[in-house]
């Protein structure tokens, strides 16, 4: 067992760090993930603990969430404890093994951590992963703070092993990224003996046996529901209305009730495991004239309550059907329910300034070149920092991981079927996203004879989620070359370009467009390769010194259309270059229509 000087000491941790400690202390030996906010720090922390404590743990950034799920699950089938972590939309990618694993069950404890993003702040959807636990029929814990998240990891393993079932922990952004003092315990570096026990009735069950397994799963869920507890937090005798809550809304509601001084008027209960609910919770719900359910983001507890006529929440419009339950919304809802005066308008959170690509970002240069080369093109894009190419007019669509390639194929096939002129189509996808979900649609596109340009924006890192390595950039394990993958998909046109060499990049895009659109010879792939300046500072440090000359007319095209944070409107409404931010990439040289931005000799 590894020992360290952290032992039995409290430490202020981020929620995701607390979860990582919970996993390691619980003896998990295989941990897998795909980066995605708000979940990314869980595996990163586990990797650090592994390194610091010299633990024998396999902690892997997998190529996507489905693969991550299947690797971790397999260790549980061998009897080891495992966990897979992802953001909520990642669980969509892993839904196939999730639903099946609920039927097959597990041997060693298996915990799925799906971090949700009510709001949403950094996601395409604000979907509720607890619903996918409900859909797959597995129990789900909903922590209200980092400390609870850590404790629930332990409970999840105990439940998983007792019922031989995957168990989900669903933290939301405010748990993942909140800080709290957490007690650290012993690290159980269990050397459990793992063993593959052949059991075709579970691990390889044919369809008819799956029916039996479904029955077993239902029995497990019924039994778990029978002991699922509800915690009374405030139960004044005269209360006729009760609030049932879980997760972050519980913590918020607690504060709101106290700040409004309503402790003697409302009953307040906490639910740790929102699925499966059992008779104890139903009984409490029946004993009040009205039940207000406060949960994020979908009405999971609400839907399971049998006394429907008394239940108020998202379904009957008592609270909004979408978005976070902020303190303002909660106060408004609770006061209204009690027949009290409520403020006429709810304060609106400040919008903040819109996100932009960083100074010296190679994606900005690539997008500028695309717009220059194909001004009338259609630009499907994908999930990553480069969605911000929308501000430069070089992104028309993004849907989900890998969709840029399939949508480029879709655009081509639809225009072709309609007998219309086919426009230039230039899809963009990041290196990590290409590995995650871009390869199957590229194979399909080549196979179907679709004709478009695919630009792979290779900045050697998964930048948006904290700088995780991609299969092409990790030096710890075997590197996979993007060029080899592209060739292996059957692509016949491929060029690697330096996006900061704008004239050459424009020429390559035009050549690719000629190949794909005019000659109709298939998909043309361009790899726009330059390391992210945020993670590889040395690669960009002051390549060029830039100055704005007196030819500048103050049109502000460089500030407004180009959006480099190092270019700002200064005194006298004239642009200035902020030397502390400027990376010297030189891209703005190409932007000024007056030729007023010059590159100086160093
Ligand atoms: S685009 Fe050129 S002319 Fe216009 S403000 Fe910028 S530097 Fe001046
Ligand atoms: S050189 Fe121009 S585009 Fe590049 S970081 Fe500096 S101001 Fe921005």
Coordinates of C-alpha atoms and ligand atoms in Angstrom, one line a residue:
X1 CA 0.0 0.0 0.0
X2 CA 1.4 3.4 -1.0
X3 CA 1.8 5.9 1.8
X4 CA 2.2 9.7 1.5
X5 CA 2.4 12.7 3.7
X6 CA -1.1 13.8 2.6
X7 CA -2.6 11.0 4.7
X8 CA -5.4 11.8 7.1
X9 CA -5.2 15.5 6.3
X10 CA -7.8 17.8 5.0
X11 CA -7.1 19.5 1.7
X12 CA -9.0 22.1 -0.3
X13 CA -9.8 20.3 -3.6
X14 CA -11.7 21.0 -6.8
X15 CA -14.7 18.7 -7.1
X16 CA -13.1 16.8 -9.9
X17 CA -9.9 16.4 -7.8
X18 CA -12.0 15.1 -4.9
X19 CA -13.7 12.6 -7.2
X20 CA -10.2 11.4 -8.4
X21 CA -9.1 10.9 -4.8
X22 CA -12.3 9.0 -4.1
X23 CA -11.6 6.7 -7.0
X24 CA -8.0 6.0 -6.0
X25 CA -8.9 5.6 -2.3
X26 CA -11.6 3.1 -3.4
X27 CA -9.0 1.0 -5.1
X28 CA -9.9 1.5 -8.7
X29 CA -7.1 0.2 -10.9
X30 CA -8.3 1.0 -14.4
X31 CA -9.4 4.6 -15.1
X32 CA -10.3 5.8 -18.5
X33 CA -11.7 9.0 -20.0
X34 CA -12.0 11.3 -23.0
X35 CA -11.5 15.0 -22.2
X36 CA -14.5 17.2 -22.0
X37 CA -15.5 20.1 -19.8
X38 CA -16.6 19.9 -17.0
X39 CA -15.1 16.4 -16.4
X40 CA -11.5 16.8 -17.7
X41 CA -9.7 17.2 -14.4
X42 CA -10.8 13.9 -12.9
X43 CA -8.4 11.7 -15.0
X44 CA -5.7 14.4 -15.0
X45 CA -5.7 14.4 -11.2
X46 CA -5.8 10.6 -11.0
X47 CA -2.7 10.5 -13.3
X48 CA -0.9 12.9 -11.0
X49 CA -1.8 10.9 -7.9
X50 CA -0.6 7.8 -9.7
X51 CA 2.7 9.5 -10.5
X52 CA 3.2 11.1 -7.1
X53 CA 2.3 7.9 -5.1
X54 CA 3.9 5.4 -7.5
X55 CA 0.6 3.5 -7.9
X56 CA 0.0 0.6 -10.3
X57 CA -3.0 2.1 -12.0
X58 CA -3.8 2.2 -15.7
X59 CA -5.1 5.8 -16.3
X60 CA -5.7 6.4 -19.9
X61 CA -7.1 9.2 -22.2
X62 CA -8.9 6.9 -24.7
X63 CA -9.7 7.8 -28.3
X64 CA -13.3 8.3 -27.5
X65 CA -15.9 7.6 -24.7
X66 CA -17.1 4.3 -26.1
X67 CA -13.6 2.9 -26.2
X68 CA -12.9 4.3 -22.7
X69 CA -16.1 2.7 -21.4
X70 CA -15.3 -0.7 -22.9
X71 CA -11.7 -0.8 -21.6
X72 CA -12.8 0.1 -18.0
X73 CA -15.8 -2.3 -18.1
X74 CA -13.5 -5.2 -19.1
X75 CA -11.4 -4.7 -16.0
X76 CA -14.6 -4.9 -13.9
X77 CA -15.5 -8.2 -15.7
X78 CA -12.2 -9.5 -14.5
X79 CA -13.0 -8.6 -10.9
X80 CA -11.1 -5.3 -10.6
X81 CA -12.5 -1.9 -9.7
X82 CA -12.7 0.5 -12.6
X83 CA -14.2 3.9 -13.6
X84 CA -14.9 5.8 -16.8
X85 CA -15.3 9.5 -16.9
X86 CA -16.7 11.9 -19.5
X87 CA -18.9 14.9 -20.1
X88 CA -22.6 14.5 -20.6
X89 CA -22.5 14.4 -24.5
X90 CA -19.7 11.9 -24.2
X91 CA -22.2 9.5 -22.6
X92 CA -24.2 9.6 -25.9
X93 CA -21.1 8.2 -27.6
X94 CA -20.9 5.4 -24.9
X95 CA -24.6 4.8 -24.7
X96 CA -24.3 1.5 -26.6
X97 CA -22.0 -0.3 -24.1
X98 CA -23.8 1.5 -21.2
X99 CA -27.2 -0.1 -22.0
X100 CA -25.7 -3.5 -22.7
X101 CA -23.5 -3.4 -19.6
X102 CA -26.6 -2.9 -17.4
X103 CA -27.8 -6.3 -18.6
X104 CA -24.6 -8.2 -18.5
X105 CA -23.6 -6.7 -15.1
X106 CA -20.1 -6.5 -13.6
X107 CA -17.9 -8.4 -11.2
X108 CA -15.6 -5.8 -9.8
X109 CA -17.1 -2.4 -9.0
X110 CA -17.7 -0.2 -12.1
X111 CA -18.5 3.5 -11.7
X112 CA -19.5 5.8 -14.6
X113 CA -18.9 9.4 -14.0
X114 CA -20.9 11.6 -16.4
X115 CA -20.5 15.4 -15.7
X116 CA -23.4 17.6 -16.7
X117 CA -23.4 21.2 -17.8
X118 CA -26.7 22.9 -16.9
X119 CA -26.7 26.3 -18.5
X120 CA -25.0 25.1 -20.7
X121 CA -21.6 26.8 -20.4
X122 CA -19.3 24.6 -22.6
X123 CA -21.5 22.1 -24.3
X124 CA -23.9 21.6 -27.2
X125 CA -26.8 20.5 -24.9
X126 CA -27.7 20.7 -21.2
X127 CA -29.0 17.1 -21.2
X128 CA -29.3 15.3 -17.9
X129 CA -27.2 12.1 -17.7
X130 CA -29.4 10.9 -14.9
X131 CA -31.9 10.3 -17.6
X132 CA -29.5 8.0 -19.4
X133 CA -29.0 6.1 -16.1
X134 CA -32.8 5.8 -15.9
X135 CA -32.9 4.7 -19.5
X136 CA -30.2 2.1 -19.0
X137 CA -31.7 1.1 -15.6
X138 CA -28.7 1.7 -13.4
X139 CA -28.6 3.6 -10.1
X140 CA -27.3 7.2 -10.2
X141 CA -25.9 9.4 -7.4
X142 CA -26.3 13.2 -7.6
X143 CA -23.7 15.0 -5.4
X144 CA -24.3 18.6 -4.1
X145 CA -20.7 19.5 -3.4
X146 CA -17.1 18.1 -3.8
X147 CA -17.0 16.4 -0.4
X148 CA -20.2 14.6 -1.1
X149 CA -19.0 13.6 -4.6
X150 CA -15.9 11.9 -3.1
X151 CA -18.0 10.1 -0.5
X152 CA -20.5 9.0 -3.2
X153 CA -17.7 7.4 -5.2
X154 CA -17.2 5.0 -2.3
X155 CA -20.9 4.3 -2.0
X156 CA -21.2 3.8 -5.7
X157 CA -18.5 1.0 -5.6
X158 CA -20.2 -0.7 -2.7
X159 CA -23.5 -0.7 -4.5
X160 CA -21.9 -1.8 -7.7
X161 CA -20.3 -4.8 -6.1
X162 CA -23.3 -5.7 -4.0
X163 CA -25.6 -5.8 -7.1
X164 CA -23.0 -6.5 -9.7
X165 CA -24.2 -3.5 -11.7
X166 CA -22.6 -0.4 -13.2
X167 CA -23.4 2.7 -11.0
X168 CA -23.4 6.3 -12.2
X169 CA -22.1 9.4 -10.4
X170 CA -23.5 12.6 -12.0
X171 CA -21.8 15.8 -10.8
X172 CA -22.7 19.1 -12.5
X173 CA -20.3 21.9 -13.4
X174 CA -20.7 23.6 -10.0
X175 CA -19.6 20.5 -8.2
X176 CA -16.8 19.7 -10.7
X177 CA -15.3 23.2 -10.4
X178 CA -16.2 24.2 -6.9
X179 CA -13.5 24.0 -4.2
X180 CA -14.1 22.6 -0.7
X181 CA -12.1 21.2 2.2
X182 CA -12.0 17.4 1.8
X183 CA -10.6 14.8 4.1
X184 CA -8.1 12.5 2.4
X185 CA -8.1 8.8 3.5
X186 CA -5.9 5.8 2.8
X187 CA -5.1 4.8 -0.7
X188 CA -6.2 1.2 -1.1
X189 CA -3.8 0.0 -3.7
X190 CA -5.6 -3.3 -3.8
X191 CA -3.8 -6.0 -5.6
X192 CA -7.0 -7.9 -6.2
X193 CA -6.5 -11.0 -8.2
X194 CA -8.1 -10.5 -11.5
X195 CA -9.4 -13.5 -13.3
X196 CA -11.5 -14.2 -16.5
X197 CA -14.2 -16.5 -15.5
X198 CA -15.9 -17.7 -18.7
X199 CA -19.6 -17.0 -18.4
X200 CA -21.4 -16.9 -21.7
X201 CA -24.7 -16.5 -19.9
X202 CA -23.6 -13.0 -19.0
X203 CA -20.5 -11.9 -21.0
X204 CA -21.7 -13.3 -24.3
X205 CA -25.4 -13.8 -23.8
X206 CA -27.4 -14.3 -27.0
X207 CA -30.7 -12.4 -27.5
X208 CA -33.0 -14.9 -25.7
X209 CA -30.8 -14.8 -22.6
X210 CA -30.8 -11.1 -22.7
X211 CA -34.5 -11.3 -21.9
X212 CA -33.6 -13.2 -18.8
X213 CA -30.9 -10.7 -17.9
X214 CA -33.4 -7.9 -18.3
X215 CA -35.6 -9.6 -15.7
X216 CA -32.6 -9.8 -13.4
X217 CA -31.8 -6.2 -14.0
X218 CA -35.4 -5.2 -13.1
X219 CA -35.1 -7.2 -9.8
X220 CA -31.9 -5.5 -8.9
X221 CA -33.4 -2.1 -9.5
X222 CA -36.5 -2.9 -7.5
X223 CA -34.4 -4.1 -4.6
X224 CA -32.2 -1.0 -4.7
X225 CA -35.3 1.2 -4.8
X226 CA -36.6 -0.5 -1.7
X227 CA -33.8 0.8 0.5
X228 CA -33.2 4.1 -1.3
X229 CA -33.4 6.7 1.5
X230 CA -34.6 10.3 1.6
X231 CA -32.9 12.6 4.1
X232 CA -35.2 15.0 6.1
X233 CA -33.3 18.3 6.3
X234 CA -36.1 20.5 7.7
X235 CA -39.4 19.1 8.8
X236 CA -41.5 21.7 10.6
X237 CA -44.8 20.3 12.0
X238 CA -47.0 22.8 10.4
X239 CA -45.5 22.5 6.9
X240 CA -48.0 21.6 4.2
X241 CA -45.6 22.0 1.3
X242 CA -42.5 19.9 0.9
X243 CA -39.5 20.4 -1.3
X244 CA -37.6 17.4 -2.7
X245 CA -34.3 18.2 -4.1
X246 CA -31.0 16.7 -5.2
X247 CA -27.5 17.8 -6.3
X248 CA -26.6 21.4 -6.7
X249 CA -30.2 22.7 -6.5
X250 CA -30.4 21.1 -3.1
X251 CA -27.4 23.2 -1.9
X252 CA -28.8 26.3 -3.5
X253 CA -32.3 25.7 -2.1
X254 CA -31.0 25.2 1.4
X255 CA -29.3 28.6 1.3
X256 CA -32.4 30.3 -0.2
X257 CA -34.8 28.8 2.4
X258 CA -32.5 30.1 5.2
X259 CA -32.0 33.5 3.7
X260 CA -35.7 34.0 3.3
X261 CA -36.3 32.8 6.8
X262 CA -38.7 30.0 5.8
X263 CA -37.3 27.2 7.9
X264 CA -40.5 26.9 9.9
X265 CA -42.8 26.9 6.9
X266 CA -41.5 24.4 4.4
X267 CA -40.4 20.8 4.7
X268 CA -37.2 20.1 2.9
X269 CA -35.8 16.7 1.9
X270 CA -32.7 15.6 0.1
X271 CA -32.4 12.7 -2.3
X272 CA -28.9 11.4 -3.0
X273 CA -29.9 8.7 -5.5
X274 CA -32.5 10.1 -7.8
X275 CA -33.0 6.8 -9.5
X276 CA -34.4 4.3 -8.6
X277 CA -36.9 5.9 -6.2
X278 CA -38.7 3.6 -3.9
X279 CA -41.7 3.4 -1.6
X280 CA -40.1 5.4 1.3
X281 CA -39.8 8.5 -1.0
X282 CA -43.3 7.9 -2.4
X283 CA -44.7 7.8 1.1
X284 CA -43.2 11.1 2.1
X285 CA -44.4 12.7 -1.1
X286 CA -48.0 11.5 -0.3
X287 CA -48.0 13.1 3.1
X288 CA -48.0 16.8 1.9
X289 CA -50.6 18.7 0.0
X290 CA -48.0 20.0 -2.5
X291 CA -44.5 18.8 -3.4
X292 CA -42.0 21.0 -5.2
X293 CA -39.3 19.1 -7.0
X294 CA -36.0 21.0 -7.6
X295 CA -33.5 19.2 -9.7
X296 CA -31.2 19.8 -12.7
X297 CA -31.8 19.6 -15.5
X298 CA -34.6 17.3 -16.5
X299 CA -37.5 16.2 -14.3
X300 CA -36.3 12.7 -13.3
X301 CA -37.4 12.7 -9.6
X302 CA -40.6 14.5 -10.7
X303 CA -41.5 11.8 -13.3
X304 CA -41.1 9.0 -10.9
X305 CA -43.4 10.4 -8.2
X306 CA -46.8 8.6 -8.2
X307 CA -48.9 11.4 -6.5
X308 CA -48.7 13.4 -9.7
X309 CA -51.6 15.8 -9.0
X310 CA -49.6 17.2 -6.0
X311 CA -46.2 17.5 -7.8
X312 CA -44.9 20.8 -9.0
X313 CA -41.8 21.3 -11.0
X314 CA -40.5 21.5 -14.5
X315 CA -43.4 19.4 -16.0
X316 CA -46.3 21.6 -14.9
X317 CA -44.4 24.9 -15.6
X318 CA -43.8 25.9 -11.9
X319 CA -40.1 26.3 -12.8
X320 CA -38.6 26.9 -16.3
X321 CA -38.2 23.8 -18.4
X322 CA -34.6 24.6 -19.2
X323 CA -31.5 26.1 -17.6
X324 CA -29.9 26.1 -14.2
X325 CA -31.9 26.7 -11.1
X326 CA -30.3 29.9 -9.9
X327 CA -30.9 31.3 -6.5
X328 CA -33.1 34.0 -8.1
X329 CA -35.3 31.4 -9.8
X330 CA -35.6 29.3 -6.6
X331 CA -36.5 32.3 -4.4
X332 CA -39.1 33.4 -6.9
X333 CA -40.6 29.9 -7.2
X334 CA -40.7 29.2 -3.5
X335 CA -42.2 32.6 -2.6
X336 CA -44.9 32.3 -5.3
X337 CA -45.8 28.8 -4.1
X338 CA -46.3 30.2 -0.6
X339 CA -48.5 32.9 -1.9
X340 CA -45.9 35.6 -1.0
X341 CA -45.0 38.7 -3.0
X342 CA -42.3 38.1 -5.4
X343 CA -39.9 40.5 -7.2
X344 CA -41.4 41.5 -10.6
X345 CA -38.2 40.8 -12.5
X346 CA -35.5 38.3 -11.9
X347 CA -32.0 39.7 -12.1
X348 CA -30.3 38.5 -15.2
X349 CA -26.7 37.1 -15.0
X350 CA -24.2 39.2 -16.9
X351 CA -23.5 37.9 -20.4
X352 CA -19.7 38.5 -20.1
X353 CA -17.6 39.1 -23.2
X354 CA -17.9 36.6 -26.1
X355 CA -15.1 33.9 -26.4
X356 CA -12.5 34.4 -29.1
X357 CA -9.6 32.4 -30.4
X358 CA -6.3 33.1 -28.6
X359 CA -3.7 35.5 -30.0
X360 CA -1.4 33.6 -32.3
X361 CA -3.9 30.8 -32.8
X362 CA -3.1 28.8 -35.9
X363 CA -6.8 28.1 -36.4
X364 CA -7.4 31.8 -37.0
X365 CA -4.9 31.8 -39.8
X366 CA -6.5 28.6 -41.3
X367 CA -10.0 30.1 -41.2
X368 CA -8.7 33.4 -42.7
X369 CA -7.2 31.4 -45.6
X370 CA -10.4 29.3 -46.1
X371 CA -12.5 32.4 -46.4
X372 CA -10.1 34.0 -48.8
X373 CA -9.8 30.9 -51.0
X374 CA -13.4 29.9 -51.0
X375 CA -15.5 33.0 -50.2
X376 CA -18.8 31.4 -51.3
X377 CA -18.1 28.0 -49.7
X378 CA -20.1 26.0 -47.1
X379 CA -18.1 25.4 -44.0
X380 CA -19.2 22.5 -41.7
X381 CA -17.2 22.4 -38.6
X382 CA -16.9 20.4 -35.4
X383 CA -16.5 20.4 -31.6
X384 CA -13.4 22.1 -30.2
X385 CA -11.9 25.7 -29.8
X386 CA -12.3 26.0 -33.6
X387 CA -16.1 26.4 -33.3
X388 CA -15.0 30.0 -32.6
X389 CA -14.2 30.2 -36.3
X390 CA -17.9 31.2 -36.5
X391 CA -16.8 34.7 -35.5
X392 CA -14.6 34.8 -38.6
X393 CA -17.4 33.6 -40.8
X394 CA -15.6 30.3 -41.6
X395 CA -17.9 28.0 -39.6
X396 CA -21.5 27.4 -40.8
X397 CA -22.5 24.3 -38.8
X398 CA -21.4 22.2 -35.8
X399 CA -23.5 19.4 -34.4
X400 CA -21.5 16.9 -32.4
X401 CA -18.2 15.1 -32.4
X402 CA -17.1 14.1 -36.0
X403 CA -20.3 15.5 -37.6
X404 CA -18.3 18.0 -39.8
X405 CA -17.1 15.2 -42.0
X406 CA -20.5 13.4 -42.3
X407 CA -22.2 16.7 -42.9
X408 CA -19.8 17.7 -45.6
X409 CA -20.6 14.4 -47.2
X410 CA -24.3 15.1 -46.6
X411 CA -24.1 18.5 -48.3
X412 CA -22.3 17.0 -51.3
X413 CA -24.7 14.1 -51.7
X414 CA -27.9 16.2 -51.3
X415 CA -26.7 18.8 -53.9
X416 CA -25.7 16.1 -56.3
X417 CA -29.0 14.2 -55.9
X418 CA -30.9 17.4 -56.6
X419 CA -28.8 17.9 -59.8
X420 CA -27.6 21.3 -58.5
X421 CA -24.3 23.0 -58.9
X422 CA -22.1 21.7 -56.1
X423 CA -20.6 24.5 -54.0
X424 CA -17.1 24.5 -52.5
X425 CA -17.5 22.6 -49.3
X426 CA -14.7 22.9 -46.7
X427 CA -15.1 21.0 -43.4
X428 CA -12.8 21.7 -40.4
X429 CA -12.1 19.3 -37.6
X430 CA -9.5 19.2 -34.8
X431 CA -6.9 16.5 -34.5
X432 CA -8.3 15.0 -31.4
X433 CA -11.9 15.2 -32.7
X434 CA -10.7 13.5 -36.0
X435 CA -9.4 10.6 -34.0
X436 CA -12.5 10.5 -31.8
X437 CA -15.2 10.4 -34.4
X438 CA -13.9 11.7 -37.8
X439 CA -12.5 8.5 -39.2
X440 CA -15.7 6.5 -39.9
X441 CA -17.4 9.3 -41.8
X442 CA -14.2 9.9 -43.7
X443 CA -14.2 6.3 -44.8
X444 CA -17.9 6.6 -45.7
X445 CA -17.2 9.7 -47.7
X446 CA -14.4 8.1 -49.7
X447 CA -16.5 5.0 -50.2
X448 CA -19.5 7.0 -51.4
X449 CA -17.4 9.1 -53.7
X450 CA -18.2 12.3 -52.0
X451 CA -16.3 15.4 -53.0
X452 CA -15.3 18.1 -50.5
X453 CA -12.3 19.4 -48.7
X454 CA -11.6 18.3 -45.1
X455 CA -9.1 20.4 -43.3
X456 CA -7.7 18.7 -40.2
X457 CA -6.6 21.4 -37.8
X458 CA -3.7 19.7 -36.1
X459 CA -2.4 21.8 -33.2
X460 CA -0.9 18.7 -31.5
X461 CA -3.1 18.9 -28.4
X462 CA -6.7 18.7 -27.2
X463 CA -6.6 22.4 -26.4
X464 CA -10.0 23.3 -25.2
X465 CA -10.2 20.8 -22.4
X466 CA -6.8 21.3 -20.8
X467 CA -4.1 20.2 -23.2
X468 CA -4.4 16.4 -23.2
X469 CA -2.3 14.6 -25.8
X470 CA -3.9 13.1 -28.9
X471 CA -3.0 9.7 -30.4
X472 CA -0.7 11.7 -32.8
X473 CA 1.1 13.7 -30.1
X474 CA 1.6 11.5 -27.1
X475 CA 5.2 10.7 -26.6
X476 CA 4.5 8.1 -23.8
X477 CA 2.9 5.5 -26.1
X478 CA 3.0 4.7 -29.7
X479 CA 2.2 7.7 -31.9
X480 CA -0.3 7.4 -34.7
X481 CA 0.4 9.6 -37.7
X482 CA -2.7 11.5 -39.0
X483 CA -1.2 11.1 -42.5
X484 CA -1.2 7.3 -42.2
X485 CA -4.8 7.2 -41.0
X486 CA -5.9 9.5 -43.8
X487 CA -4.1 7.4 -46.4
X488 CA -5.5 4.3 -44.9
X489 CA -9.1 5.7 -45.3
X490 CA -8.4 5.7 -49.1
X491 CA -7.9 9.5 -49.5
X492 CA -6.0 10.3 -52.7
X493 CA -5.3 14.0 -52.2
X494 CA -3.5 15.1 -49.1
X495 CA -1.3 18.1 -48.3
X496 CA 0.2 19.3 -45.1
X497 CA 0.2 23.1 -44.8
X498 CA 1.6 25.7 -42.3
X499 CA -1.4 27.9 -41.6
X500 CA 0.7 30.9 -40.9
X501 CA 2.1 30.7 -44.4
X502 CA -1.2 32.2 -45.7
X503 CA -0.4 32.4 -49.4
X504 CA 0.7 28.8 -49.5
X505 CA -2.4 27.7 -47.5
X506 CA -4.7 29.6 -49.8
X507 CA -3.0 28.0 -52.8
X508 CA -3.4 24.5 -51.3
X509 CA -7.1 25.1 -50.5
X510 CA -7.7 26.2 -54.2
X511 CA -5.8 23.1 -55.4
X512 CA -7.9 20.9 -53.1
X513 CA -11.1 22.6 -54.3
X514 CA -10.1 21.9 -57.9
X515 CA -9.5 18.2 -57.1
X516 CA -12.7 17.7 -55.2
X517 CA -15.3 20.1 -56.7
X518 CA -14.2 20.7 -60.3
X519 CA -12.7 17.4 -61.1
X520 CA -15.0 15.4 -58.8
X521 CA -12.2 13.1 -57.7
X522 CA -13.2 12.6 -54.1
X523 CA -12.3 14.0 -50.7
X524 CA -9.2 16.3 -50.6
X525 CA -7.6 16.4 -47.1
X526 CA -5.5 19.3 -45.9
X527 CA -3.6 19.0 -42.6
X528 CA -3.1 22.4 -41.2
X529 CA -0.3 21.8 -38.8
X530 CA 1.0 24.2 -36.1
X531 CA 1.2 23.7 -32.4
X532 CA -1.2 25.5 -30.1
X533 CA 0.6 28.6 -28.7
X534 CA -1.0 28.0 -25.3
X535 CA 0.7 24.7 -24.7
X536 CA 3.7 25.0 -26.9
X537 CA 4.8 28.5 -26.2
X538 CA 8.3 28.1 -27.5
X539 CA 7.1 27.2 -31.0
X540 CA 5.7 30.7 -31.5
X541 CA 7.6 33.1 -29.3
X542 CA 7.9 36.3 -31.2
X543 CA 8.4 35.0 -34.7
X544 CA 7.8 38.4 -36.1
X545 CA 7.6 42.0 -34.8
X546 CA 4.4 43.7 -36.0
X547 CA 3.7 47.4 -36.2
X548 CA 0.8 49.5 -37.5
X549 CA 2.0 52.3 -39.7
X550 CA 0.6 55.7 -40.5
X551 CA -1.2 54.2 -43.6
X552 CA -3.8 53.1 -41.1
X553 CA -7.2 54.8 -41.8
X554 CA -8.8 53.5 -38.6
X555 CA -11.4 51.3 -40.4
X556 CA -11.1 48.7 -37.6
X557 CA -11.3 45.7 -39.9
X558 CA -8.4 44.2 -38.1
X559 CA -10.0 44.6 -34.7
X560 CA -13.6 43.7 -35.5
X561 CA -13.4 41.1 -38.3
X562 CA -10.2 39.4 -37.3
X563 CA -10.7 39.3 -33.5
X564 CA -7.1 38.8 -32.4
X565 CA -7.2 39.7 -28.7
X566 CA -3.8 41.3 -29.2
X567 CA -5.4 43.9 -31.4
X568 CA -7.5 46.5 -29.7
X569 CA -9.2 49.8 -30.3
X570 CA -6.9 52.4 -28.7
X571 CA -6.9 56.1 -28.1
X572 CA -8.4 58.2 -31.0
X573 CA -10.3 55.1 -32.1
X574 CA -7.2 53.8 -33.8
X575 CA -6.0 50.1 -33.5
X576 CA -3.1 49.2 -31.2
X577 CA -1.1 46.0 -30.9
X578 CA -0.8 44.8 -27.3
X579 CA 2.8 43.7 -27.2
X580 CA 2.2 41.6 -24.0
X581 CA -0.4 39.5 -25.9
X582 CA 1.0 39.5 -29.4
X583 CA 2.5 36.2 -30.4
X584 CA 4.2 37.5 -33.5
X585 CA 2.3 35.1 -35.7
X586 CA 2.1 37.7 -38.5
X587 CA -1.4 36.8 -39.7
X588 CA -2.7 40.3 -39.2
X589 CA -0.3 41.4 -41.9
X590 CA -2.7 39.8 -44.5
X591 CA -5.8 41.4 -43.0
X592 CA -5.4 45.1 -43.5
X593 CA -6.8 46.2 -46.8
X594 CA -4.5 49.3 -46.7
X595 CA -1.3 47.4 -46.1
X596 CA -0.9 49.4 -42.9
X597 CA 0.2 46.4 -40.8
X598 CA 3.9 45.7 -41.3
X599 CA 6.2 43.0 -40.3
X600 CA 9.5 44.4 -39.0
X601 CA 12.9 42.8 -39.0
X602 CA 13.6 41.5 -35.5
Ligands
LIG1 S1 -7.4 47.1 -40.9 FE1 -5.6 48.3 -41.4 S2 -6.5 50.3 -41.8 FE2 -8.1 49.2 -40.8 S3 -7.8 49.7 -38.7 FE3 -6.6 47.9 -39.0 S4 -4.6 48.6 -39.5 FE4 -5.9 50.3 -39.7
LIG2 S1 0.9 39.1 -35.0 FE1 -1.1 40.0 -35.3 S2 -2.5 38.3 -35.4 FE2 -0.6 37.5 -34.6 S3 -0.9 37.6 -32.4 FE3 0.1 39.5 -33.0 S4 -1.5 41.0 -33.4 FE4 -2.4 38.9 -33.3

